[in-house]
Structure formats: C-alpha cells, structure tokens
Coordinates of N, CA and C in Angstrom, one line a residue:
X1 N 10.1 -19.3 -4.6 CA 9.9 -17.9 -4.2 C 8.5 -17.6 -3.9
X2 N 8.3 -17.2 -3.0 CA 7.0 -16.6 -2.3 C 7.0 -15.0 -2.6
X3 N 5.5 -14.3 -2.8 CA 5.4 -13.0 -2.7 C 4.6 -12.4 -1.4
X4 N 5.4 -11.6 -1.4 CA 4.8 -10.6 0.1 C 3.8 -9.2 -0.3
X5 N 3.4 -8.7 0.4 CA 2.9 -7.5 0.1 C 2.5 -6.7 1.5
X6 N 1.7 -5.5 1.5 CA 1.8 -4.3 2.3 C 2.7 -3.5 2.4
X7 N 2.6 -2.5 3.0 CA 3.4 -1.2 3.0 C 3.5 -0.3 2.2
X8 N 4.3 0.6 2.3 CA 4.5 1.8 1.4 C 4.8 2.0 0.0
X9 N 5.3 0.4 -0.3 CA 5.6 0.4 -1.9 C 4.4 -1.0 -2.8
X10 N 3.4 -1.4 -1.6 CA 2.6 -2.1 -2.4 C 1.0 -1.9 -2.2
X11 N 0.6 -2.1 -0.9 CA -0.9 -1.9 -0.7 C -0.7 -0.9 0.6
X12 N -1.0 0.5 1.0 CA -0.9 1.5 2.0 C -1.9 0.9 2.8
X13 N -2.0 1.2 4.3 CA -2.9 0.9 4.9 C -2.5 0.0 6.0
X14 N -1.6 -1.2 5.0 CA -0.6 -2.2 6.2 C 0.2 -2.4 6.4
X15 N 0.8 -2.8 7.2 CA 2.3 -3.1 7.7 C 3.0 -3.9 6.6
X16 N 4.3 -3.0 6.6 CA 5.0 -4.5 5.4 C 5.0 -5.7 4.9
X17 N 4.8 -6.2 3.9 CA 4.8 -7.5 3.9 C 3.5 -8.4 5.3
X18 N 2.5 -7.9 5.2 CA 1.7 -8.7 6.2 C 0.6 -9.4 5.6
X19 N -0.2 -8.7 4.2 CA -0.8 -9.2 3.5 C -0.8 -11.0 3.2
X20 N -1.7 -11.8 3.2 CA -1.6 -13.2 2.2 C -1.5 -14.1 4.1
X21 N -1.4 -15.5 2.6 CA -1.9 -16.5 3.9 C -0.5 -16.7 5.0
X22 N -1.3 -17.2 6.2 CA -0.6 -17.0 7.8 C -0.5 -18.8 8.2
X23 N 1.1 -18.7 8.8 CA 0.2 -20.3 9.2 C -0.3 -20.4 10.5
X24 N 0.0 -21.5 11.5 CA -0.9 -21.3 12.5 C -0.4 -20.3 13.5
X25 N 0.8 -19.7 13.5 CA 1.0 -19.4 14.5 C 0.5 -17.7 14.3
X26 N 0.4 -17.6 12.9 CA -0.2 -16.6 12.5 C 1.1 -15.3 11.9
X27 N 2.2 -16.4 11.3 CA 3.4 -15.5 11.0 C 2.9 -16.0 9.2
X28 N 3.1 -14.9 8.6 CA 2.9 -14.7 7.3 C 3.9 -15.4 6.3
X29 N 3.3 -16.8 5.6 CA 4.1 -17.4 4.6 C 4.5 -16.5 3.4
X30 N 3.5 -16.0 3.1 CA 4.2 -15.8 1.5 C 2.9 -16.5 0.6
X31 N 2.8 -16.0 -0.5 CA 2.1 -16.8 -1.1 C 2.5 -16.7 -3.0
X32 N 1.8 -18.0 -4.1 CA 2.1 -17.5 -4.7 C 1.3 -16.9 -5.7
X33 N 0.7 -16.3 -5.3 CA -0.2 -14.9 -6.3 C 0.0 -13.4 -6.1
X34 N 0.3 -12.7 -6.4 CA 0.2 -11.3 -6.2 C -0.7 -10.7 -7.3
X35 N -1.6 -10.0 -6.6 CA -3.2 -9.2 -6.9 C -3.0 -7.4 -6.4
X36 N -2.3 -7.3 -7.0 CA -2.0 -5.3 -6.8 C -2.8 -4.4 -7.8
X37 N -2.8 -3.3 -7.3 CA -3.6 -2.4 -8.1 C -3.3 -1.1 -7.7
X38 N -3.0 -0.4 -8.1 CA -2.5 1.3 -7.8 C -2.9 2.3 -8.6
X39 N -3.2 3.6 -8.0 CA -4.1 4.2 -9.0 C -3.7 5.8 -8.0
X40 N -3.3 6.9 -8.4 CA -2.9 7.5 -7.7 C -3.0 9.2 -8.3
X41 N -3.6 10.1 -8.2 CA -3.8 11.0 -8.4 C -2.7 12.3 -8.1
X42 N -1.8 13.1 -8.8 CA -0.8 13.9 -8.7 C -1.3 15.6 -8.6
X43 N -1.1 16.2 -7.7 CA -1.2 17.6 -8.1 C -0.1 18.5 -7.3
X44 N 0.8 19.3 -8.1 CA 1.4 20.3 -7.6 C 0.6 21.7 -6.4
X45 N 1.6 21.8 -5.3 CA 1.0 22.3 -4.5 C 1.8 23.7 -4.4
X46 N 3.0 24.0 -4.2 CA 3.8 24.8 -4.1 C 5.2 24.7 -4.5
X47 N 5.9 25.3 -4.9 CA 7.9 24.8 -4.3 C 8.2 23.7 -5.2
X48 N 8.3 22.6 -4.4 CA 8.7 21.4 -4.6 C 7.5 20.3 -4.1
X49 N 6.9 20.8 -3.2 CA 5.5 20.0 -2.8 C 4.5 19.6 -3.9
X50 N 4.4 18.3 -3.9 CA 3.2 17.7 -4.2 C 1.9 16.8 -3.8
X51 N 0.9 17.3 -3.4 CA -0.2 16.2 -2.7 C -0.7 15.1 -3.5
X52 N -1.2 13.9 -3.1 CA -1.9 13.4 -3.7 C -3.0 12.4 -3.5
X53 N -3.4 12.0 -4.0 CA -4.8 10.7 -3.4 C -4.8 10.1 -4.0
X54 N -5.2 8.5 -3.5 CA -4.7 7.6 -4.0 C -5.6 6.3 -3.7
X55 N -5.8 5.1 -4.4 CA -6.6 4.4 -4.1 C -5.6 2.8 -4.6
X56 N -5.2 2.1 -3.4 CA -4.9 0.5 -3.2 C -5.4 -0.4 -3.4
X57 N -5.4 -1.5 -4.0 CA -6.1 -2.6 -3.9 C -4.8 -3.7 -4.3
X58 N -5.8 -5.0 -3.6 CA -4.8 -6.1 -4.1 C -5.2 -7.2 -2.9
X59 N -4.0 -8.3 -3.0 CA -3.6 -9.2 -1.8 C -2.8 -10.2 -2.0
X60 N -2.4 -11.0 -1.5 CA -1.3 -12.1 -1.8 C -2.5 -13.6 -1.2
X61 N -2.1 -14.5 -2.4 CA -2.9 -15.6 -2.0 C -1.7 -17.0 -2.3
X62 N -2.5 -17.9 -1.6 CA -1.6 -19.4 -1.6 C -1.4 -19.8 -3.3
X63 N -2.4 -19.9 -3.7 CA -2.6 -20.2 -5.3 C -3.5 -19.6 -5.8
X64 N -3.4 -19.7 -7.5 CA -4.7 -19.0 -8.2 C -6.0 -19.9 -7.9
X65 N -5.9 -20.9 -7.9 CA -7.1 -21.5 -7.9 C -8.2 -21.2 -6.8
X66 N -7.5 -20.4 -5.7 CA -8.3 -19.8 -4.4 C -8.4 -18.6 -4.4
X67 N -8.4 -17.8 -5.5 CA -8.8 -16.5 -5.5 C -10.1 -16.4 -5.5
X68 N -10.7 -15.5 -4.4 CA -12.2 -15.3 -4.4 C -12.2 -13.6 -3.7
X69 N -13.0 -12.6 -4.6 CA -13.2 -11.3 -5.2 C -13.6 -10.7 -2.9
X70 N -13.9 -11.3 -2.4 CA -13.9 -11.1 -0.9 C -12.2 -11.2 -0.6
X71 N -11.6 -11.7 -1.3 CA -10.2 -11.5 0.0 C -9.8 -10.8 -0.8
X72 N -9.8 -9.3 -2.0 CA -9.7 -7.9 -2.5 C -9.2 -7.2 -1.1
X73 N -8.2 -6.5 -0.7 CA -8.3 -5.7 0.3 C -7.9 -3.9 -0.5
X74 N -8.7 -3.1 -0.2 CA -9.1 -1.9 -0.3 C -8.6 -0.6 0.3
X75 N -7.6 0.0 0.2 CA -7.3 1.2 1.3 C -7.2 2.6 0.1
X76 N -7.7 3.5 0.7 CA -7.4 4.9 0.3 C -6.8 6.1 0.8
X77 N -6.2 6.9 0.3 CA -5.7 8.1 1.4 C -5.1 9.1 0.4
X78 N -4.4 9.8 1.5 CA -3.1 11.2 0.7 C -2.2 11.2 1.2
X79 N -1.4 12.2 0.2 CA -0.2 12.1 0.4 C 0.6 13.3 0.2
X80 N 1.3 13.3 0.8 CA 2.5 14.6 0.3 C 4.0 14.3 0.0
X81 N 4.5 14.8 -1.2 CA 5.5 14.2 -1.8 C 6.4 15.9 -1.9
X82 N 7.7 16.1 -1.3 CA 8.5 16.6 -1.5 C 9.9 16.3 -2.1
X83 N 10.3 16.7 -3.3 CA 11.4 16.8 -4.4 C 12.7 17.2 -4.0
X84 N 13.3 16.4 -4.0 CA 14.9 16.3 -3.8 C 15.5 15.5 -4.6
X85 N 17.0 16.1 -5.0 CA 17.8 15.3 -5.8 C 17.8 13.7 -5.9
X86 N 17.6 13.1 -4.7 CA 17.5 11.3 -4.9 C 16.1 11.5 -5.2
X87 N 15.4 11.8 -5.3 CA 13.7 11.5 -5.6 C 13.0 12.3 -4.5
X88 N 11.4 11.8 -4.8 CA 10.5 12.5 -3.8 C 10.6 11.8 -2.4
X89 N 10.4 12.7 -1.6 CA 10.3 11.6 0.0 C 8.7 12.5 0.2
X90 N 8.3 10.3 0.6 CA 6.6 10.7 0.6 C 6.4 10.5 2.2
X91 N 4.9 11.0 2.6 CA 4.7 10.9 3.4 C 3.1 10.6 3.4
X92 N 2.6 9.2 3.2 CA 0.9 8.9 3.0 C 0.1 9.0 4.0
X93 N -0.9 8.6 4.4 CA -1.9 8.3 5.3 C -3.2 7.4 4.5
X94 N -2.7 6.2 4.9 CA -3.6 5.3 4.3 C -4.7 4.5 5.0
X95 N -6.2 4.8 4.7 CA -7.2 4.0 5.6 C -8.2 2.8 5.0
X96 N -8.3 1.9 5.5 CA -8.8 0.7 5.0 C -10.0 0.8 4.8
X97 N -10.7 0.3 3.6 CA -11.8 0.5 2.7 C -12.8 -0.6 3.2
X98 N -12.2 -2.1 2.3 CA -12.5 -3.3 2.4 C -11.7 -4.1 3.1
X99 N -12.0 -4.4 3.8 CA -10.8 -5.6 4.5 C -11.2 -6.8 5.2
X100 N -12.7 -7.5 5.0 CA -12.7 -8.7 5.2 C -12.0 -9.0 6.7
X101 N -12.3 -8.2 7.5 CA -12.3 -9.3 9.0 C -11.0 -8.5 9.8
X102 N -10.4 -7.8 8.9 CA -9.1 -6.5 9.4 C -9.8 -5.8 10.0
X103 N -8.7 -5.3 11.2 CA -9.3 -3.7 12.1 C -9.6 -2.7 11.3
X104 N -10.2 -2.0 11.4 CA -10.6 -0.4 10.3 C -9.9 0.3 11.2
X105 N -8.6 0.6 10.2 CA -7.6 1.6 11.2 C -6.4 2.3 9.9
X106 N -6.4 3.2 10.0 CA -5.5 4.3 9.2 C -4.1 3.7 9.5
X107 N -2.8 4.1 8.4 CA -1.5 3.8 8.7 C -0.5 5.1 8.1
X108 N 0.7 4.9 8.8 CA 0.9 6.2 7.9 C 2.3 5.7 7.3
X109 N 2.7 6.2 6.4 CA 4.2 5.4 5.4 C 5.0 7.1 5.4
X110 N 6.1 6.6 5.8 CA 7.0 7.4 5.4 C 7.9 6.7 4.1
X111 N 8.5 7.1 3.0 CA 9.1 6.4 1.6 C 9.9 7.6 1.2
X112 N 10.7 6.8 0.4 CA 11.6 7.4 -0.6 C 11.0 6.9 -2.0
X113 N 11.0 7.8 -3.1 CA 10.1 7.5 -4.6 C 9.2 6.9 -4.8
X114 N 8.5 6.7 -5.1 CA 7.2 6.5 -5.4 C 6.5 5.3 -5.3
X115 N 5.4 5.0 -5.0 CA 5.1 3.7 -4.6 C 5.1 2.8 -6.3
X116 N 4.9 3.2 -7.0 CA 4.9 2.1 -8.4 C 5.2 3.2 -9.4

C-alpha cells in the first residue's frame, strides 16, 4: 500500500493526491510516509455559515529514512463552511507558503465535511 496526499481532505493548496515522490515520467508513485498536519481555526458568521482559516502542512515521502525538514510543504487560506443535514459543504482557498521548487499559486477546494 502506497500513501497519497493533496487536496481538499489532506494538504489544501494541491491537486489531489499529487504530493510525494514522481517517477520519470513524472506520474506520482505513492510513497510510504505520510507527514500531515492540520490546524484550522472556526468562527460562526451568520445562519448556518461558517468562515475559517486554516494552516496545512505535510508531504508524502518514499521512506522515513529520507525525510529532510525542506521537503515540509506549507499552504494557508479560508474558508466558508455552510450546514446541511449530510454535513457542511466547504468551500477553501488555499495558497502555498513553502513549497521547495512548486509554482506559488492559490487553489480552491470545493468538499463535503471537513477536512480532518
């Protein structure tokens, strides 16, 4: 079993599952470490609305033995979370912090319940 990461339910900022090592052709193996971190701030806004801000970290690596504190990737943003009977449907905007050699570019997640 391999772990994936990015997206709306792990590190905001990237596309699903894109995080961790690539092989040559530059399609994403999987790896097996997963390095997550979530941290997420809640405030009622009105109604059923809720905003929030939020700070990502993490990455997916081949083994522990090659974890080095530079391949950390970093994203921050907000969010708005509206309440319905199946759960909240979110809507983030997440922009890259730290990213070691990544484009510095915003992403936006549409979700159903909560990232963690």
């Amino acid at each position: 079993d391999r772990f994936y990461a990015g997206g709306a339910y792990t590190i905001r900022g990237y596309s699903e599952n894109t995080l961790g090592p690539k092989d040559v052709e530059g399609k994403n193996t999987g790896g097996g470490l997963m390095l997550i971190a979530n941290s997420e701030i809640r405030k009622a806004l009105f109604w059923k609305f809720v905003y929030t801000v939020f700070i990502d970290a993490g990455n997916i690596l081949a083994e522990s033995n090659n974890f080095k504190v530079s391949d950390v990737r970093l994203t921050g943003g907000v969010g708005l979370q509206f309440f319905t009977p199946i759960g909240p449907i979110r809507l983030d905007y997440a922009r890259r912090i730290l990213r070691n050699g990544d484009p510095a570019e915003g992403m936006w997640h549409l979700a159903i319940l909560y990232a963690f």
